[in-house]
Tab-separated table of N, CA and C in Angstrom:
chain	number	residue	atom	x	y	z
A	1075	UNK	N	58.717	123.055	97.209
A	1075	UNK	CA	59.338	121.894	97.795
A	1075	UNK	C	59.689	120.866	96.720
A	1076	UNK	N	58.800	120.653	95.774
A	1076	UNK	CA	59.026	119.628	94.772
A	1076	UNK	C	60.059	120.050	93.727
A	1077	UNK	N	60.346	121.328	93.636
A	1077	UNK	CA	61.305	121.810	92.643
A	1077	UNK	C	62.710	121.978	93.193
A	1078	UNK	N	62.891	121.758	94.467
A	1078	UNK	CA	64.215	121.966	95.057
A	1078	UNK	C	65.200	120.869	94.699
A	1079	UNK	N	64.740	119.712	94.294
A	1079	UNK	CA	65.635	118.628	93.900
A	1079	UNK	C	66.039	117.767	95.084
A	1080	UNK	N	66.932	116.847	94.812
A	1080	UNK	CA	67.402	115.925	95.837
A	1080	UNK	C	68.441	116.594	96.710
A	1081	UNK	N	68.499	116.156	97.934
A	1081	UNK	CA	69.506	116.661	98.877
A	1081	UNK	C	70.863	116.096	98.484
A	1082	UNK	N	71.850	116.934	98.465
A	1082	UNK	CA	73.209	116.483	98.160
A	1082	UNK	C	73.873	116.043	99.460
A	1083	UNK	N	74.346	114.807	99.470
A	1083	UNK	CA	74.967	114.282	100.681
A	1083	UNK	C	76.442	114.657	100.728
A	1084	UNK	N	76.937	114.714	101.921
A	1084	UNK	CA	78.346	115.011	102.129
A	1084	UNK	C	79.187	113.847	101.623
A	1085	UNK	N	80.380	114.135	101.142
A	1085	UNK	CA	81.263	113.080	100.645
A	1085	UNK	C	81.726	112.151	101.763
A	1086	UNK	N	81.645	112.602	103.025
A	1086	UNK	CA	82.063	111.753	104.143
A	1086	UNK	C	81.205	110.494	104.234
A	1087	UNK	N	79.956	110.568	103.779
A	1087	UNK	CA	79.070	109.419	103.866
A	1087	UNK	C	79.393	108.354	102.820
A	1088	UNK	N	80.292	108.658	101.897
A	1088	UNK	CA	80.665	107.687	100.869
A	1088	UNK	C	82.014	107.031	101.164
A	1089	UNK	N	82.588	107.312	102.333
A	1089	UNK	CA	83.893	106.760	102.679
A	1089	UNK	C	83.789	105.277	103.010
A	1090	UNK	N	84.729	104.480	102.508
A	1090	UNK	CA	84.731	103.068	102.878
A	1090	UNK	C	85.058	102.931	104.369
A	1091	UNK	N	84.378	102.035	105.025
A	1091	UNK	CA	84.628	101.806	106.444
A	1091	UNK	C	83.733	102.599	107.371
A	1092	UNK	N	82.922	103.502	106.828
A	1092	UNK	CA	82.059	104.315	107.687
A	1092	UNK	C	81.029	103.448	108.410
A	1093	UNK	N	80.470	102.463	107.718
A	1093	UNK	CA	79.499	101.576	108.351
A	1093	UNK	C	80.145	100.821	109.520
A	1094	UNK	N	81.376	100.346	109.331
A	1094	UNK	CA	82.087	99.644	110.389
A	1094	UNK	C	82.405	100.587	111.541
A	1095	UNK	N	82.693	101.851	111.229
A	1095	UNK	CA	82.966	102.833	112.282
A	1095	UNK	C	81.744	103.021	113.166
A	1096	UNK	N	80.581	103.132	112.550
A	1096	UNK	CA	79.348	103.316	113.314
A	1096	UNK	C	79.028	102.055	114.110
A	1097	UNK	N	79.151	100.889	113.487
A	1097	UNK	CA	78.851	99.634	114.181
A	1097	UNK	C	79.777	99.416	115.371
A	1098	UNK	N	81.067	99.668	115.187
A	1098	UNK	CA	82.013	99.464	116.293
A	1098	UNK	C	81.780	100.486	117.396
A	1099	UNK	N	81.450	101.712	117.023
A	1099	UNK	CA	81.153	102.731	118.024
A	1099	UNK	C	79.917	102.349	118.822
A	1100	UNK	N	78.916	101.809	118.151
A	1100	UNK	CA	77.705	101.375	118.862
A	1100	UNK	C	78.024	100.224	119.826
A	1101	UNK	N	78.915	99.327	119.438
A	1101	UNK	CA	79.324	98.240	120.340
A	1101	UNK	C	80.040	98.806	121.567
A	1102	UNK	N	80.908	99.789	121.355
A	1102	UNK	CA	81.604	100.419	122.477
A	1102	UNK	C	80.629	101.215	123.343
A	1103	UNK	N	79.660	101.880	122.706
A	1103	UNK	CA	78.650	102.622	123.458
A	1103	UNK	C	77.829	101.670	124.325
A	1104	UNK	N	77.461	100.510	123.786
A	1104	UNK	CA	76.709	99.528	124.567
A	1104	UNK	C	77.510	99.074	125.782
A	1105	UNK	N	78.809	98.901	125.598
A	1105	UNK	CA	79.683	98.538	126.709
A	1105	UNK	C	79.718	99.651	127.755
A	1106	UNK	N	79.822	100.897	127.290
A	1106	UNK	CA	79.822	102.072	128.175
A	1106	UNK	C	78.510	102.168	128.947
A	1107	UNK	N	77.392	102.103	128.253
A	1107	UNK	CA	76.093	102.231	128.904
A	1107	UNK	C	75.821	101.062	129.853
A	1108	UNK	N	76.337	99.878	129.516
A	1108	UNK	CA	76.186	98.724	130.392
A	1108	UNK	C	76.968	98.855	131.688
A	1109	UNK	N	77.988	99.696	131.675
A	1109	UNK	CA	78.802	99.881	132.882
A	1109	UNK	C	78.184	100.873	133.856
A	1110	UNK	N	77.179	101.624	133.413
A	1110	UNK	CA	76.525	102.626	134.276
A	1110	UNK	C	75.004	102.458	134.218
A	1111	UNK	N	74.490	101.283	134.544
A	1111	UNK	CA	73.045	101.050	134.372
A	1111	UNK	C	72.196	102.039	135.165
A	1112	UNK	N	71.225	102.618	134.482
A	1112	UNK	CA	70.277	103.521	135.118
A	1112	UNK	C	70.802	104.911	135.404
A	1113	UNK	N	72.004	105.222	134.936
A	1113	UNK	CA	72.578	106.547	135.182
A	1113	UNK	C	72.628	107.350	133.891
A	1114	UNK	N	72.757	108.662	134.021
A	1114	UNK	CA	72.808	109.567	132.879
A	1114	UNK	C	74.193	109.493	132.237
A	1115	UNK	N	74.253	109.054	130.998
A	1115	UNK	CA	75.526	108.906	130.296
A	1115	UNK	C	76.259	110.235	130.147
A	1116	UNK	N	75.505	111.332	130.080
A	1116	UNK	CA	76.125	112.650	129.902
A	1116	UNK	C	76.929	113.089	131.121
A	1117	UNK	N	76.789	112.408	132.241
A	1117	UNK	CA	77.534	112.750	133.448
A	1117	UNK	C	78.894	112.069	133.502
A	1118	UNK	N	79.290	111.420	132.408
A	1118	UNK	CA	80.541	110.666	132.387
A	1118	UNK	C	81.422	111.055	131.207
A	1119	UNK	N	82.726	110.880	131.422
A	1119	UNK	CA	83.715	111.015	130.359
A	1119	UNK	C	84.107	109.599	129.947
A	1120	UNK	N	84.321	109.412	128.663
A	1120	UNK	CA	84.689	108.102	128.141
A	1120	UNK	C	86.049	108.202	127.462
A	1121	UNK	N	86.904	107.252	127.768
A	1121	UNK	CA	88.174	107.121	127.065
A	1121	UNK	C	88.150	105.792	126.331
A	1122	UNK	N	88.341	105.836	125.029
A	1122	UNK	CA	88.390	104.628	124.208
A	1122	UNK	C	89.847	104.355	123.877
A	1123	UNK	N	90.336	103.210	124.327
A	1123	UNK	CA	91.707	102.800	124.027
A	1123	UNK	C	91.603	101.684	122.998
A	1124	UNK	N	92.064	101.973	121.787
A	1124	UNK	CA	91.972	101.014	120.683
A	1124	UNK	C	93.382	100.752	120.186
A	1125	UNK	N	93.729	99.484	120.060
A	1125	UNK	CA	95.079	99.164	119.584
A	1125	UNK	C	95.275	99.733	118.184
A	1126	UNK	N	96.499	100.179	117.880
A	1126	UNK	CA	96.743	100.747	116.544
A	1126	UNK	C	96.398	99.722	115.461
A	1127	UNK	N	95.737	100.196	114.427
A	1127	UNK	CA	95.331	99.314	113.336
A	1127	UNK	C	94.138	99.876	112.607
A	1128	UNK	N	93.446	99.003	111.936
A	1128	UNK	CA	92.331	99.397	111.082
A	1128	UNK	C	91.172	99.997	111.876
A	1129	UNK	N	90.810	99.398	113.009
A	1129	UNK	CA	89.699	99.927	113.813
A	1129	UNK	C	89.998	101.343	114.288
A	1130	UNK	N	91.214	101.575	114.752
A	1130	UNK	CA	91.587	102.915	115.214
A	1130	UNK	C	91.488	103.929	114.073
A	1131	UNK	N	91.974	103.566	112.908
A	1131	UNK	CA	91.926	104.464	111.750
A	1131	UNK	C	90.483	104.766	111.344
A	1132	UNK	N	89.621	103.760	111.416
A	1132	UNK	CA	88.216	103.951	111.051
A	1132	UNK	C	87.520	104.866	112.052
A	1133	UNK	N	87.789	104.658	113.344
A	1133	UNK	CA	87.164	105.478	114.385
A	1133	UNK	C	87.653	106.924	114.291
A	1134	UNK	N	88.872	107.121	113.835
A	1134	UNK	CA	89.403	108.481	113.661
A	1134	UNK	C	88.587	109.290	112.656
A	1135	UNK	N	87.842	108.627	111.777
A	1135	UNK	CA	86.969	109.356	110.850
A	1135	UNK	C	85.896	110.118	111.629
A	1136	UNK	N	85.510	109.607	112.790
A	1136	UNK	CA	84.452	110.220	113.585
A	1136	UNK	C	84.974	111.249	114.579
A	1137	UNK	N	86.273	111.188	114.873
A	1137	UNK	CA	86.862	112.156	115.804
A	1137	UNK	C	88.338	112.310	115.471
A	1138	UNK	N	88.687	113.419	114.847
A	1138	UNK	CA	90.068	113.648	114.432
A	1138	UNK	C	90.969	114.031	115.600
A	1139	UNK	N	90.425	114.818	116.542
A	1139	UNK	CA	91.220	115.249	117.682
A	1139	UNK	C	91.200	114.176	118.774
A	1140	UNK	N	92.168	114.243	119.687
A	1140	UNK	CA	92.260	113.227	120.733
A	1140	UNK	C	91.069	113.271	121.690
A	1141	UNK	N	90.697	114.473	122.144
A	1141	UNK	CA	89.596	114.639	123.087
A	1141	UNK	C	88.604	115.648	122.537
A	1142	UNK	N	87.312	115.311	122.628
A	1142	UNK	CA	86.290	116.210	122.105
A	1142	UNK	C	84.973	116.021	122.850
A	1143	UNK	N	84.229	117.110	122.938
A	1143	UNK	CA	82.870	117.024	123.472
A	1143	UNK	C	81.846	117.342	122.384
A	1144	UNK	N	82.327	117.566	121.154
A	1144	UNK	CA	81.426	117.937	120.063
A	1144	UNK	C	81.563	117.054	118.817
A	1145	UNK	N	82.430	116.061	118.838
A	1145	UNK	CA	82.662	115.238	117.654
A	1145	UNK	C	81.507	114.275	117.399
A	1146	UNK	N	81.501	113.684	116.213
A	1146	UNK	CA	80.497	112.680	115.876
A	1146	UNK	C	80.643	111.461	116.778
A	1147	UNK	N	81.873	111.112	117.105
A	1147	UNK	CA	82.113	109.990	118.007
A	1147	UNK	C	81.501	110.263	119.375
A	1148	UNK	N	81.700	111.469	119.899
A	1148	UNK	CA	81.141	111.813	121.204
A	1148	UNK	C	79.611	111.809	121.174
A	1149	UNK	N	79.028	112.281	120.083
A	1149	UNK	CA	77.565	112.264	119.965
A	1149	UNK	C	77.041	110.830	119.975
A	1150	UNK	N	77.727	109.929	119.287
A	1150	UNK	CA	77.309	108.525	119.276
A	1150	UNK	C	77.494	107.872	120.645
A	1151	UNK	N	78.544	108.252	121.361
A	1151	UNK	CA	78.798	107.684	122.690
A	1151	UNK	C	77.830	108.243	123.729
A	1152	UNK	N	77.258	109.410	123.467
A	1152	UNK	CA	76.307	110.070	124.361
A	1152	UNK	C	76.942	110.483	125.693
A	1153	UNK	N	78.242	110.749	125.708
A	1153	UNK	CA	78.963	111.131	126.916
A	1153	UNK	C	79.216	112.631	126.929
A	1154	UNK	N	79.731	113.133	128.049
A	1154	UNK	CA	80.053	114.555	128.100
A	1154	UNK	C	81.324	114.843	127.311
A	1155	UNK	N	82.228	113.871	127.266
A	1155	UNK	CA	83.494	114.052	126.551
A	1155	UNK	C	84.038	112.681	126.185
A	1156	UNK	N	84.625	112.572	125.005
A	1156	UNK	CA	85.210	111.315	124.561
A	1156	UNK	C	86.663	111.538	124.181
A	1157	UNK	N	87.524	110.660	124.689
A	1157	UNK	CA	88.949	110.691	124.363
A	1157	UNK	C	89.279	109.415	123.613
A	1158	UNK	N	90.002	109.554	122.509
A	1158	UNK	CA	90.395	108.416	121.673
A	1158	UNK	C	91.906	108.252	121.760
A	1159	UNK	N	92.358	107.094	122.262
A	1159	UNK	CA	93.786	106.835	122.452
A	1159	UNK	C	94.179	105.508	121.812
A	1160	UNK	N	95.444	105.408	121.426
A	1160	UNK	CA	95.963	104.147	120.909
A	1160	UNK	C	96.751	103.392	121.987
A	1161	UNK	N	97.001	104.047	123.123
A	1161	UNK	CA	97.687	103.420	124.252
A	1161	UNK	C	96.936	103.764	125.535
A	1162	UNK	N	97.098	102.925	126.532
A	1162	UNK	CA	96.447	103.177	127.820
A	1162	UNK	C	96.961	104.480	128.420
A	1163	UNK	N	96.087	105.246	129.077
A	1163	UNK	CA	96.558	106.462	129.740
A	1163	UNK	C	97.480	106.089	130.903
A	1164	UNK	N	98.420	106.966	131.198
A	1164	UNK	CA	99.404	106.667	132.249
A	1164	UNK	C	98.800	106.692	133.638
A	1165	UNK	N	97.903	107.635	133.866
A	1165	UNK	CA	97.315	107.727	135.198
A	1165	UNK	C	95.795	107.638	135.102
A	1166	UNK	N	95.215	106.949	136.065
A	1166	UNK	CA	93.768	106.858	136.154
A	1166	UNK	C	93.358	107.112	137.603
A	1167	UNK	N	92.140	107.528	137.789
A	1167	UNK	CA	91.637	107.785	139.132
A	1167	UNK	C	91.041	106.504	139.708
A	1168	UNK	N	90.653	106.571	140.968
A	1168	UNK	CA	90.136	105.372	141.634
A	1168	UNK	C	88.695	105.053	141.246
A	1169	UNK	N	87.949	106.048	140.803
A	1169	UNK	CA	86.536	105.826	140.463
A	1169	UNK	C	86.336	105.496	138.986
A	1170	UNK	N	87.217	104.679	138.445
A	1170	UNK	CA	87.205	104.321	137.029
A	1170	UNK	C	86.471	102.999	136.834
A	1171	UNK	N	85.674	102.927	135.779
A	1171	UNK	CA	85.042	101.679	135.357
A	1171	UNK	C	85.671	101.303	134.024
A	1172	UNK	N	86.145	100.065	133.900
A	1172	UNK	CA	86.775	99.618	132.658
A	1172	UNK	C	86.030	98.416	132.093
A	1173	UNK	N	85.855	98.443	130.784
A	1173	UNK	CA	85.262	97.320	130.050
A	1173	UNK	C	86.145	97.033	128.844
A	1174	UNK	N	86.360	95.760	128.562
A	1174	UNK	CA	87.163	95.359	127.406
A	1174	UNK	C	86.287	94.635	126.397
A	1175	UNK	N	86.708	94.684	125.144
A	1175	UNK	CA	85.972	93.986	124.105
A	1175	UNK	C	86.801	93.873	122.838
A	1176	UNK	N	86.257	93.174	121.861
A	1176	UNK	CA	86.889	93.062	120.543
A	1176	UNK	C	85.838	93.334	119.486
A	1177	UNK	N	86.311	93.771	118.332
A	1177	UNK	CA	85.414	94.025	117.214
A	1177	UNK	C	86.079	93.539	115.937
A	1178	UNK	N	85.321	92.828	115.115
A	1178	UNK	CA	85.833	92.298	113.853
A	1178	UNK	C	85.466	93.240	112.720
A	1179	UNK	N	86.476	93.789	112.065
A	1179	UNK	CA	86.284	94.639	110.889
A	1179	UNK	C	86.221	93.725	109.672
A	1180	UNK	N	85.224	93.935	108.825
A	1180	UNK	CA	85.046	93.122	107.629
A	1180	UNK	C	84.761	94.071	106.472
A	1181	UNK	N	85.796	94.426	105.717
A	1181	UNK	CA	85.660	95.385	104.619
A	1181	UNK	C	85.743	94.699	103.264
A	1182	UNK	N	85.141	95.337	102.296
A	1182	UNK	CA	85.216	94.925	100.897
A	1182	UNK	C	84.836	93.459	100.702
A	1183	UNK	N	83.685	93.094	101.264
A	1183	UNK	CA	83.154	91.750	101.070
A	1183	UNK	C	83.980	90.653	101.713
A	1184	UNK	N	84.725	90.968	102.738
A	1184	UNK	CA	85.524	89.962	103.436
A	1184	UNK	C	86.970	89.909	102.991
A	1185	UNK	N	87.351	90.720	101.993
A	1185	UNK	CA	88.745	90.728	101.543
A	1185	UNK	C	89.674	91.290	102.615
A	1186	UNK	N	89.165	92.246	103.378
A	1186	UNK	CA	89.950	92.844	104.458
A	1186	UNK	C	89.247	92.506	105.768
A	1187	UNK	N	89.917	91.705	106.594
A	1187	UNK	CA	89.364	91.310	107.890
A	1187	UNK	C	90.415	91.554	108.957
A	1188	UNK	N	89.975	92.158	110.054
A	1188	UNK	CA	90.905	92.396	111.157
A	1188	UNK	C	90.115	92.452	112.459
A	1189	UNK	N	90.573	91.724	113.450
A	1189	UNK	CA	89.948	91.772	114.768
A	1189	UNK	C	90.798	92.674	115.654
A	1190	UNK	N	90.157	93.650	116.259
A	1190	UNK	CA	90.859	94.610	117.109
A	1190	UNK	C	90.249	94.601	118.495
A	1191	UNK	N	91.114	94.755	119.484
A	1191	UNK	CA	90.610	94.854	120.853
A	1191	UNK	C	90.516	96.318	121.251
A	1192	UNK	N	89.600	96.570	122.174
A	1192	UNK	CA	89.423	97.933	122.670
A	1192	UNK	C	89.127	97.888	124.151
A	1193	UNK	N	89.305	99.019	124.800
A	1193	UNK	CA	88.969	99.169	126.202
A	1193	UNK	C	88.188	100.457	126.361
A	1194	UNK	N	87.101	100.395	127.101
A	1194	UNK	CA	86.282	101.566	127.401
A	1194	UNK	C	86.539	101.922	128.860
A	1195	UNK	N	87.059	103.127	129.093
A	1195	UNK	CA	87.345	103.605	130.442
A	1195	UNK	C	86.356	104.727	130.753
A	1196	UNK	N	85.587	104.550	131.814
A	1196	UNK	CA	84.519	105.481	132.167
A	1196	UNK	C	84.853	106.157	133.490
A	1197	UNK	N	84.797	107.487	133.506
A	1197	UNK	CA	85.010	108.254	134.735
A	1197	UNK	C	83.931	109.327	134.849
A	1198	UNK	N	83.517	109.652	136.059
A	1198	UNK	CA	82.552	110.743	136.228
A	1198	UNK	C	83.174	112.063	135.760
A	1199	UNK	N	82.386	112.904	135.159
A	1199	UNK	CA	82.894	114.180	134.675
A	1199	UNK	C	83.072	115.152	135.839
A	1200	UNK	N	83.981	116.071	135.673
A	1200	UNK	CA	84.213	117.095	136.697
A	1200	UNK	C	83.566	118.416	136.298
A	1201	UNK	N	82.956	118.441	135.138
A	1201	UNK	CA	82.318	119.660	134.630
A	1201	UNK	C	80.895	119.792	135.149
A	1202	UNK	N	80.303	120.950	134.895
A	1202	UNK	CA	78.934	121.236	135.318
A	1202	UNK	C	77.988	121.156	134.119
A	1203	UNK	N	76.702	121.042	134.396
A	1203	UNK	CA	75.682	120.933	133.358
A	1203	UNK	C	75.438	122.301	132.713
A	1204	UNK	N	75.546	122.358	131.398
A	1204	UNK	CA	75.285	123.584	130.648
A	1204	UNK	C	73.774	123.840	130.651
A	1205	UNK	N	73.340	125.052	130.992
A	1205	UNK	CA	71.905	125.320	131.036
A	1205	UNK	C	71.235	125.328	129.665
A	1206	UNK	N	72.004	125.400	128.587
A	1206	UNK	CA	71.423	125.439	127.249
A	1206	UNK	C	71.319	124.050	126.616
A	1207	UNK	N	72.438	123.303	126.561
A	1207	UNK	CA	72.442	122.003	125.876
A	1207	UNK	C	72.326	120.813	126.836
A	1208	UNK	N	72.461	121.066	128.114
A	1208	UNK	CA	72.341	120.070	129.168
A	1208	UNK	C	73.464	119.046	129.165
A	1209	UNK	N	74.541	119.321	128.450
A	1209	UNK	CA	75.711	118.454	128.518
A	1209	UNK	C	76.586	118.928	129.674
A	1210	UNK	N	77.315	118.027	130.247
A	1210	UNK	CA	78.179	118.355	131.376
A	1210	UNK	C	79.545	118.803	130.850
A	1211	UNK	N	79.543	120.000	130.258
A	1211	UNK	CA	80.766	120.544	129.663
A	1211	UNK	C	81.023	121.985	130.078
A	1212	UNK	N	80.220	122.524	130.993
A	1212	UNK	CA	80.365	123.918	131.430
A	1212	UNK	C	81.292	123.985	132.643
A	1213	UNK	N	81.928	125.141	132.812
A	1213	UNK	CA	82.831	125.334	133.942
A	1213	UNK	C	82.077	125.596	135.243
A	1214	UNK	N	80.893	126.219	135.156
A	1214	UNK	CA	80.079	126.471	136.342
A	1214	UNK	C	78.607	126.259	135.969
A	1215	UNK	N	77.739	126.021	136.968
A	1215	UNK	CA	76.343	125.701	136.654
A	1215	UNK	C	75.565	126.827	135.969
A	1216	UNK	N	75.986	128.065	136.141
A	1216	UNK	CA	75.261	129.181	135.539
A	1216	UNK	C	75.922	129.718	134.271
A	1217	UNK	N	76.977	129.063	133.811
A	1217	UNK	CA	77.686	129.494	132.602
A	1217	UNK	C	77.431	128.521	131.463
A	1218	UNK	N	77.438	129.043	130.247
A	1218	UNK	CA	77.294	128.195	129.071
A	1218	UNK	C	78.603	127.462	128.797
A	1219	UNK	N	78.489	126.305	128.183
A	1219	UNK	CA	79.687	125.569	127.774
A	1219	UNK	C	80.333	126.305	126.595
A	1220	UNK	N	81.588	125.992	126.264
A	1220	UNK	CA	82.256	126.688	125.152
A	1220	UNK	C	81.494	126.595	123.825
A	1221	UNK	N	80.927	125.440	123.527
A	1221	UNK	CA	80.194	125.274	122.265
A	1221	UNK	C	78.963	126.170	122.230
A	1222	UNK	N	78.177	126.181	123.297
A	1222	UNK	CA	76.962	127.000	123.335
A	1222	UNK	C	77.300	128.489	123.350
A	1223	UNK	N	78.379	128.863	124.015
A	1223	UNK	CA	78.799	130.263	124.007
A	1223	UNK	C	79.105	130.731	122.599
A	1224	UNK	N	79.764	129.879	121.843
A	1224	UNK	CA	80.096	130.199	120.463
A	1224	UNK	C	78.831	130.307	119.603
A	1225	UNK	N	77.890	129.398	119.803
A	1225	UNK	CA	76.645	129.408	119.029
A	1225	UNK	C	75.810	130.651	119.357
A	1226	UNK	N	75.685	130.959	120.628
A	1226	UNK	CA	74.868	132.100	121.055
A	1226	UNK	C	75.471	133.426	120.583
A	1227	UNK	N	76.807	133.498	120.596
A	1227	UNK	CA	77.455	134.750	120.173
A	1227	UNK	C	77.455	134.890	118.646
A	1228	UNK	N	77.121	133.822	117.920
A	1228	UNK	CA	77.012	133.898	116.457
A	1228	UNK	C	78.329	133.782	115.732
A	1229	UNK	N	79.346	133.248	116.366
A	1229	UNK	CA	80.660	133.112	115.708
A	1229	UNK	C	80.745	131.869	114.897
């Protein structure tokens, strides 16, 4: 153990703005969790609508694709699925919970400052609970979700 040396960290952890990405995500997560007090966050899908700008670009470091159930952003949100948009979705269902907020980005010792607004849209998931990971991402209650199927099959 003592001869193995120090752990080499991924280069992603040295990116500027990563701290702000985590802080802003935690603020959005608090807004999400506050909208569903006492309920299981994994039973909901979250859509984050962030105006185009610095905050959106920073959050994209945590989730490159538009919708994901396995991204770092989704893990931080603790939801079954997270969608990241720069514009409001065209259609929403009636059982939607919406929360709005702003976050101040402060990079490079205050040289770069930008306040961005965001909206957290929460909807109940239509998926079933995966028996392996317990996330609501499976198509049926007795089937594994796509991620767990891939892990179990060894691909």
